[in-house]
Each structure stands twice: as structure tokens, then as C-alpha cells.
mmCIF file of C-alpha atoms in Angstrom:
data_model
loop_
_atom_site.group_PDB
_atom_site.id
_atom_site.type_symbol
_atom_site.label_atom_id
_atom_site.label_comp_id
_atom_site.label_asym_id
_atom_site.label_seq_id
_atom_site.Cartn_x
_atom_site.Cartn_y
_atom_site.Cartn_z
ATOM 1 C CA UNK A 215 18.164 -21.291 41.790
ATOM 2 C CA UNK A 216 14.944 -22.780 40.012
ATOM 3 C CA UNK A 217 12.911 -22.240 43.338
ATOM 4 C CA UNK A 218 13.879 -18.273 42.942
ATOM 5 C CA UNK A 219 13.125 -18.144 38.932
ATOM 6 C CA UNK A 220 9.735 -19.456 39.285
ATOM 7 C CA UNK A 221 9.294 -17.389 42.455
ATOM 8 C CA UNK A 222 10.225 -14.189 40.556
ATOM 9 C CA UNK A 223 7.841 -15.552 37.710
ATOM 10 C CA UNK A 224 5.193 -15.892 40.179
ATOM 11 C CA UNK A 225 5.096 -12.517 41.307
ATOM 12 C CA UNK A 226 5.330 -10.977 37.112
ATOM 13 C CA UNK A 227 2.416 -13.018 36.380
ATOM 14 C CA UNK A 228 0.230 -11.714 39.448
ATOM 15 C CA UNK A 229 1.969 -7.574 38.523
ATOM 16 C CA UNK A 230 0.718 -8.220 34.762
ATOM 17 C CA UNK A 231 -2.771 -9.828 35.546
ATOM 18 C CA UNK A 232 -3.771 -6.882 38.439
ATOM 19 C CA UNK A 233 -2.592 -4.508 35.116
ATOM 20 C CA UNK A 234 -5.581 -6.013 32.861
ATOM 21 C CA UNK A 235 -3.237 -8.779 31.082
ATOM 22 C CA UNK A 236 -5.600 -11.697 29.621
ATOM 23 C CA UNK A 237 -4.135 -15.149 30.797
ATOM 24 C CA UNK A 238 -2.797 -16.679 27.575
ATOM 25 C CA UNK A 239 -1.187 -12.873 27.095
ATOM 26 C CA UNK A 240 0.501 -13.795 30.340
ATOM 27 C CA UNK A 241 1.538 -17.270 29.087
ATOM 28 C CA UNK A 242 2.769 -16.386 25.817
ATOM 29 C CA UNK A 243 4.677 -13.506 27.214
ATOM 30 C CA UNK A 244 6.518 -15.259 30.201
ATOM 31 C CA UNK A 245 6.602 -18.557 28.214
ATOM 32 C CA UNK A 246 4.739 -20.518 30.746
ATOM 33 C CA UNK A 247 1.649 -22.715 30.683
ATOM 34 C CA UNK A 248 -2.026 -21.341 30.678
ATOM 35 C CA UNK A 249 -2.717 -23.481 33.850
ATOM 36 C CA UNK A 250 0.463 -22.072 35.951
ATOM 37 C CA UNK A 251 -1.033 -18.542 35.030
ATOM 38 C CA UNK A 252 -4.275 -19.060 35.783
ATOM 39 C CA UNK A 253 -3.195 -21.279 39.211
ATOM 40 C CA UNK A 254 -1.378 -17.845 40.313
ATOM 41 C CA UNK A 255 -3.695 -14.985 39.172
ATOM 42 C CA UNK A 256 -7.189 -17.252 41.030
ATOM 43 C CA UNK A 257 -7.386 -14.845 44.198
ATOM 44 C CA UNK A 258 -6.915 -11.587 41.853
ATOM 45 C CA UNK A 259 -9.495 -9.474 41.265
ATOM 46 C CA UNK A 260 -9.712 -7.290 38.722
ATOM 47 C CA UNK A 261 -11.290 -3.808 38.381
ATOM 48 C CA UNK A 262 -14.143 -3.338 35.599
ATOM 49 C CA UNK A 263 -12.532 -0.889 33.560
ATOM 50 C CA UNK A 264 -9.870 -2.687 33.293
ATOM 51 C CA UNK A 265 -11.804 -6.299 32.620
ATOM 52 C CA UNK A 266 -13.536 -3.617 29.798
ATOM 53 C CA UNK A 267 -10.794 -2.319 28.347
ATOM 54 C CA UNK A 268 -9.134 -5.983 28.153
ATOM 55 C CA UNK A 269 -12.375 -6.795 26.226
ATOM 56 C CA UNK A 270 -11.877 -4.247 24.038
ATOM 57 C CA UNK A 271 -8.565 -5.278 23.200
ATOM 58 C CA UNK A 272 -8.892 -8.802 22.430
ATOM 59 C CA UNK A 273 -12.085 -8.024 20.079
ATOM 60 C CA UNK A 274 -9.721 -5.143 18.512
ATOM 61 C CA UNK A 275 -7.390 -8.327 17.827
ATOM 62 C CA UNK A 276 -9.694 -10.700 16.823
ATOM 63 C CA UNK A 277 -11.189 -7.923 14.347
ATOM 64 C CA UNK A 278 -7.696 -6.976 12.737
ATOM 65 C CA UNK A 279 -6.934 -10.795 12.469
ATOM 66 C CA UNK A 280 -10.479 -11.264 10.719
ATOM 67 C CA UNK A 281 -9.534 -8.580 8.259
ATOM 68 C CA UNK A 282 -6.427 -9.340 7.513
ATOM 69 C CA UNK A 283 -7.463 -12.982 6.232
ATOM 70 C CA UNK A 284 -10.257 -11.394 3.853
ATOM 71 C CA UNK A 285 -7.849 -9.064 2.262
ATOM 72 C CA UNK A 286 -5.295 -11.586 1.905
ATOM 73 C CA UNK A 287 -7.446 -13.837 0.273
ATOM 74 C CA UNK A 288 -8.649 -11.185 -2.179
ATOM 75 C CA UNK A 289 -5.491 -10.258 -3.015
ATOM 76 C CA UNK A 290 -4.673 -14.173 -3.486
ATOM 77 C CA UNK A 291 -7.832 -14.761 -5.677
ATOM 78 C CA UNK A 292 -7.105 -11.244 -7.891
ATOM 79 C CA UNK A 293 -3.210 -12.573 -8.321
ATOM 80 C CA UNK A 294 -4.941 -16.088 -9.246
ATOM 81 C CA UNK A 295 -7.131 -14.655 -12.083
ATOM 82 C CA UNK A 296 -4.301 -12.476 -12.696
ATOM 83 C CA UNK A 297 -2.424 -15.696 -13.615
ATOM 84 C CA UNK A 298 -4.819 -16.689 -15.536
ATOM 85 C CA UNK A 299 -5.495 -14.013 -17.812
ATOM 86 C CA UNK A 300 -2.185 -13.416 -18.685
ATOM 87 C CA UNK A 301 -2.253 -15.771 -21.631
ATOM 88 C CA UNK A 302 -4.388 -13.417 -23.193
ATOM 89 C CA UNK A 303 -2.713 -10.828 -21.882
ATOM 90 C CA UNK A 304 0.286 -11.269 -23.764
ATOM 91 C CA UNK A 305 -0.888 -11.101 -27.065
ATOM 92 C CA UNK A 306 -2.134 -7.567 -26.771
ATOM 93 C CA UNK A 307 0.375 -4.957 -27.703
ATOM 94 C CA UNK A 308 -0.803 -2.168 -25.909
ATOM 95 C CA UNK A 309 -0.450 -3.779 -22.418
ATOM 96 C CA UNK A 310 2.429 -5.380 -22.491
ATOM 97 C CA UNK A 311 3.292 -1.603 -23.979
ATOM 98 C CA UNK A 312 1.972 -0.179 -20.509
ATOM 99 C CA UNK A 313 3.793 -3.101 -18.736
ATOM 100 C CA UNK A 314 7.181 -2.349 -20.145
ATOM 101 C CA UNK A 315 6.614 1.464 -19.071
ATOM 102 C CA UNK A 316 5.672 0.671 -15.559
ATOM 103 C CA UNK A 317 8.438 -1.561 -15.213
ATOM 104 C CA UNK A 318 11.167 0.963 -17.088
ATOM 105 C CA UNK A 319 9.546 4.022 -15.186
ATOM 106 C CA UNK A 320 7.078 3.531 -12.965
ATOM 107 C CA UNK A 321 7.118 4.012 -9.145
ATOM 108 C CA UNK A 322 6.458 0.930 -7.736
ATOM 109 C CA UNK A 323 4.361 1.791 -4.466
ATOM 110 C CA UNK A 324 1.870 -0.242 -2.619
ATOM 111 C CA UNK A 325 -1.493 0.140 -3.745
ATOM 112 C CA UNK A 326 -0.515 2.651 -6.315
ATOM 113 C CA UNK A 327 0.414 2.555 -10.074
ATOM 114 C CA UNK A 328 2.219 6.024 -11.011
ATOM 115 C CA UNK A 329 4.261 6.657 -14.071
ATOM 116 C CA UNK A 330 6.306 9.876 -15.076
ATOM 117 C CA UNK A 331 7.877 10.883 -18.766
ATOM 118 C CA UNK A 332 8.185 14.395 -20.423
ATOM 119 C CA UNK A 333 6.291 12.377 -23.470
ATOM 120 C CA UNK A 334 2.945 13.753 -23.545
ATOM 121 C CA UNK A 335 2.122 11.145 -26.007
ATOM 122 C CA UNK A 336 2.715 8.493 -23.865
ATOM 123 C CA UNK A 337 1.067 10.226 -20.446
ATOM 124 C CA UNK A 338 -2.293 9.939 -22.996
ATOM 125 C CA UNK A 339 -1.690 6.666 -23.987
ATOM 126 C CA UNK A 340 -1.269 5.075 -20.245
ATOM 127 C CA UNK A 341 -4.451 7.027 -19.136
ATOM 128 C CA UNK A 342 -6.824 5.924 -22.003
ATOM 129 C CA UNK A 343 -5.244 2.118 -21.399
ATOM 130 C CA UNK A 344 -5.911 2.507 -17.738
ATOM 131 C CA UNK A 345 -9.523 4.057 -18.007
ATOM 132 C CA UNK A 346 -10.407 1.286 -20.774
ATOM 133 C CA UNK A 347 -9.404 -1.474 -18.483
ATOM 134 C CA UNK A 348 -10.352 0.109 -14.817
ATOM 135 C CA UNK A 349 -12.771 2.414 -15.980
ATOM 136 C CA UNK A 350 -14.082 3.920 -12.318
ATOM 137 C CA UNK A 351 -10.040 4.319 -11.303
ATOM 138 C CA UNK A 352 -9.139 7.274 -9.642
ATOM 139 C CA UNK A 353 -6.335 9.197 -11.632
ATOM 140 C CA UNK A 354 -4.593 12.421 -10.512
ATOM 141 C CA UNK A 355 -2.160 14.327 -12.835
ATOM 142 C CA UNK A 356 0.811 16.261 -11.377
ATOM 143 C CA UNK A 357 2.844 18.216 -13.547
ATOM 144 C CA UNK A 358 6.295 19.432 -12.621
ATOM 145 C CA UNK A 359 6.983 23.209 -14.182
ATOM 146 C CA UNK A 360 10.254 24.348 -14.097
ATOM 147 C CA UNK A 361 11.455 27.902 -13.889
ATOM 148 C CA UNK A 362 10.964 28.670 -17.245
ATOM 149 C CA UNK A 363 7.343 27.269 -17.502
ATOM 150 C CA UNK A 364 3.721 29.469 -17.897
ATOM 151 C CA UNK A 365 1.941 27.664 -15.315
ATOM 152 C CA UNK A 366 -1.562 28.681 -16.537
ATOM 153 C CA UNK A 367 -0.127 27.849 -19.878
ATOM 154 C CA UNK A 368 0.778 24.516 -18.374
ATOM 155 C CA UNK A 369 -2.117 23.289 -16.863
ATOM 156 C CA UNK A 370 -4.435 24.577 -19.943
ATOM 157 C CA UNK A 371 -2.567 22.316 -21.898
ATOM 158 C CA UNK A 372 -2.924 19.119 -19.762
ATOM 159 C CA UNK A 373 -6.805 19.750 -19.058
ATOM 160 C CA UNK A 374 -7.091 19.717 -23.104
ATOM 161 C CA UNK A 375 -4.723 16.258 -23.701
ATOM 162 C CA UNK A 376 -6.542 14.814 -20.374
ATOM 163 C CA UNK A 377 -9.865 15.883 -20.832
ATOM 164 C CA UNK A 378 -12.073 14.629 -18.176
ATOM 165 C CA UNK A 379 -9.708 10.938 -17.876
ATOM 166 C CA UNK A 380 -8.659 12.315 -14.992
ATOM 167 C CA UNK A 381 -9.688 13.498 -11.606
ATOM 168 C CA UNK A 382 -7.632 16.768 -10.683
ATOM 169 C CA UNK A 383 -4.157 18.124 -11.942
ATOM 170 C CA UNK A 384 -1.980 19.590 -9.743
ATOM 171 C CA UNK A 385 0.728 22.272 -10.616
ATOM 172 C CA UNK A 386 4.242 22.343 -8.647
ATOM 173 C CA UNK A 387 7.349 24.091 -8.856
ATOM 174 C CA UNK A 388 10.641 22.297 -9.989
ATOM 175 C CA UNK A 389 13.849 23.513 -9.164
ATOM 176 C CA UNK A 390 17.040 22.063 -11.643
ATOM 177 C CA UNK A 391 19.249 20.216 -9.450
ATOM 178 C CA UNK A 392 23.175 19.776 -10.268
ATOM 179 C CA UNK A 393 24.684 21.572 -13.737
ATOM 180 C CA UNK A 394 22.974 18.853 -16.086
ATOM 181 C CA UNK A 395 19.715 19.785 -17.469
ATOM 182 C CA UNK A 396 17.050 17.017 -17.437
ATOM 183 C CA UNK A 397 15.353 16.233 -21.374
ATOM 184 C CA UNK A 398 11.380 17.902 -20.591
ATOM 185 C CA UNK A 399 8.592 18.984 -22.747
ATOM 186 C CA UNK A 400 7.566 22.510 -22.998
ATOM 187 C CA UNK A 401 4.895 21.824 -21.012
ATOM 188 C CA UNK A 402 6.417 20.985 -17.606
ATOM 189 C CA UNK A 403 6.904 16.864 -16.535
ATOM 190 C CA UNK A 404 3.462 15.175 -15.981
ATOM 191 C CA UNK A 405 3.271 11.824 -13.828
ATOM 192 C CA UNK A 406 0.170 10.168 -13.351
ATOM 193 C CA UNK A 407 -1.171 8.225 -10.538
ATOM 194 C CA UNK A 408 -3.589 5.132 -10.878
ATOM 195 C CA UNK A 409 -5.490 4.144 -7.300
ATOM 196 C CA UNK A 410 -6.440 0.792 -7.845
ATOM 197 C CA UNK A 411 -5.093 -1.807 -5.799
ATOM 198 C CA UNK A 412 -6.571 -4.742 -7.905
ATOM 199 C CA UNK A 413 -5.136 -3.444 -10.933
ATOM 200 C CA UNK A 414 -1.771 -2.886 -9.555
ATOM 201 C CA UNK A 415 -1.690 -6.141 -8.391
ATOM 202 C CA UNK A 416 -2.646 -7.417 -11.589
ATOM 203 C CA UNK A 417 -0.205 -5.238 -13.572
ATOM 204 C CA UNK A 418 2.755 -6.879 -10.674
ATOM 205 C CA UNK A 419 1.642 -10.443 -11.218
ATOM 206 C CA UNK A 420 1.706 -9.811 -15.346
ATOM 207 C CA UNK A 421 5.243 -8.603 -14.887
ATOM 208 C CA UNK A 422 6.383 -11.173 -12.808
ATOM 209 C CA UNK A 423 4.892 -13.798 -15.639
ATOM 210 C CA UNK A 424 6.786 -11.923 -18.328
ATOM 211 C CA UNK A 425 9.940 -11.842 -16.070
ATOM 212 C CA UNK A 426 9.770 -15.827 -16.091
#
């Protein structure tokens, strides 16, 4: 009966207010007006740690909200110029060179531009592009040695084709997996990682303009 819904209602709203619930938290949860809510919770006091932490709370909200709407419209304004640029961008070889890697062979993650290939011609190529165009970009090397790889040997070699482009290089183990042997230099498998989350929305919007 309707009587017995909103009597059941009645008695959530006053359990979730005396637990530090904020009135419209109450209305958009139960799906019921701000005025019923506040009509129900009027002769329910609340303690002060709880009326604190509820402050807390909503500012956290309001603060994650307000943050979220200045990096979205950063990203929007770099994609923008990104857009723009890209007229230009097309008639240079060498990106659209680094574009058709990334999108062959890079891994796409958020925030991050890596690419991997057992060419150590192209691992210096990417890095020079990348420090020429984001020249304060944080770049880490990781090279992949496989069992029958010097890793002293390895990493010697990378610190002398890197030189100081990049920011560390890190040496790990690689184990073959199945029968087939992958194609790899003789100095282990090097990917690189880019950290620049303008740039790697950039390089995304230029792909997605050469894509149309």
C-alpha cells in the first residue's frame, strides 16, 4: 500500500540523515523531493563529527568536480590546437614517420607514449624526434636481454646510442616463450617510454586526422 511505501521511506530517510547523509544525498538516493527530506529529518540532530566529516565530504566533491572540468578543458584546448596544427603537421616526414610507428607498434596507454622494436636505428630516431618536439619529456629506456645477452655489454651500448636523451635505462631478463624465436638485435629489445600527456594527446588527435 502507498501509505506503507512512504512510511518505510520515512523511516530510511531519518536512518540515513542520523548517519551524516546531506539532504539532497538523501533525495537523490531515495528519489524523493528535497522538501519531503528535509520535512522528515527537522527534529534530527546531528552529532559534530559527523556534521564535520559531512563537510568534508561535500568539499572533497566539489574539489574533484572543480578539477575534473580544468583538466578536461585542457585536454579539449591541447586536442583543439592539435587540430590545428596538423596541416603542418602533415607535410613533415619525420612525424608522420613517428606517427606510423606509434600506430604500427606502439602501446597505446593513457598518458603514456611507449614504443618497442629490436631496430636500434629507429629507438634513436623516435627519441631525438620526441626530445626536439617535447624537449623537458621524461624518457625511460628498458631493454629486454635474453638468455644469451652480456647485460653490462647491453646497457653500455644503449647509454652510448642514448646518450643523455634519456632519463634512466633499465635492464630485465627475457625468457623465449613457445618454439619460435622472436627477430632481436644483439643488443637485447629496447622500448622507450615518453611521459607527456599533452604530447600523447597530440600524437592521438594527429592519428585520428590521418585516419580520416
Amino acid at each position: 500500500m502507498e501509505w506503507k511505501r512512504n512510511q518505510n521511506r520515512n523511516l530510511e530517510i531519518k536512518e540515513l540523515r542520523k548517519t551524516g547523509f546531506s539532504i539532497p544525498e538523501i533525495a537523490k538516493r531515495l528519489g524523493c523531493s528535497k522538501s519531503i527530506v528535509s520535512y522528515h529529518c527537522s527534529n534530527i540532530s546531528i552529532d559534530k563529527k559527523i556534521r564535520i566529516n559531512q563537510h568534508i565530504r561535500a568539499n572533497a566533491a566539489l574539489g574533484t568536480a572543480a578539477a575534473r572540468f580544468k583538466w578536461d578543458r585542457r585536454k579539449a584546448l591541447v586536442i583543439a590546437n592539435a587540430e590545428i596544427e596538423w596541416q603542418q603537421v602533415r607535410s613533415d616526414p619525420r612525424i608522420m614517420g613517428l606517427l606510423g610507428l606509434y600506430w604500427g607498434e606502439g602501446t597505446k596507454r593513457n598518458g603514456y607514449i611507449s614504443i618497442v622494436n629490436n631496430d636500434p636505428g629507429i629507438i634513436k630516431f623516435s627519441v631525438d624526434l620526441f626530445k626536439e618536439l617535447v624537449p623537458h619529456s621524461k624518457i625511460v629506456a628498458t631493454v629486454r636481454c635474453y638468455p644469451e645477452h652480456d647485460k653490462e655489454v647491453c646497457r653500455r651500448y644503449w647509454v652510448h646510442l642514448l646518450g643523455n636523451s634519456v632519463l634512466q635505462i633499465k635492464v630485465r631478463d627475457k625468457r623465449w616463450l613457445g618454439t619460435k624465436r622472436r627477430m632481436y638485435s644483439k643488443y637485447g629489445l629496447c622500448s622507450v617510454t615518453f611521459s607527456d600527456w599533452q604530447t600523447y594527446h597530440k600524437i592521438l588527435t594527429w592519428i585520428s586526422c590521418w585516419r580520416k
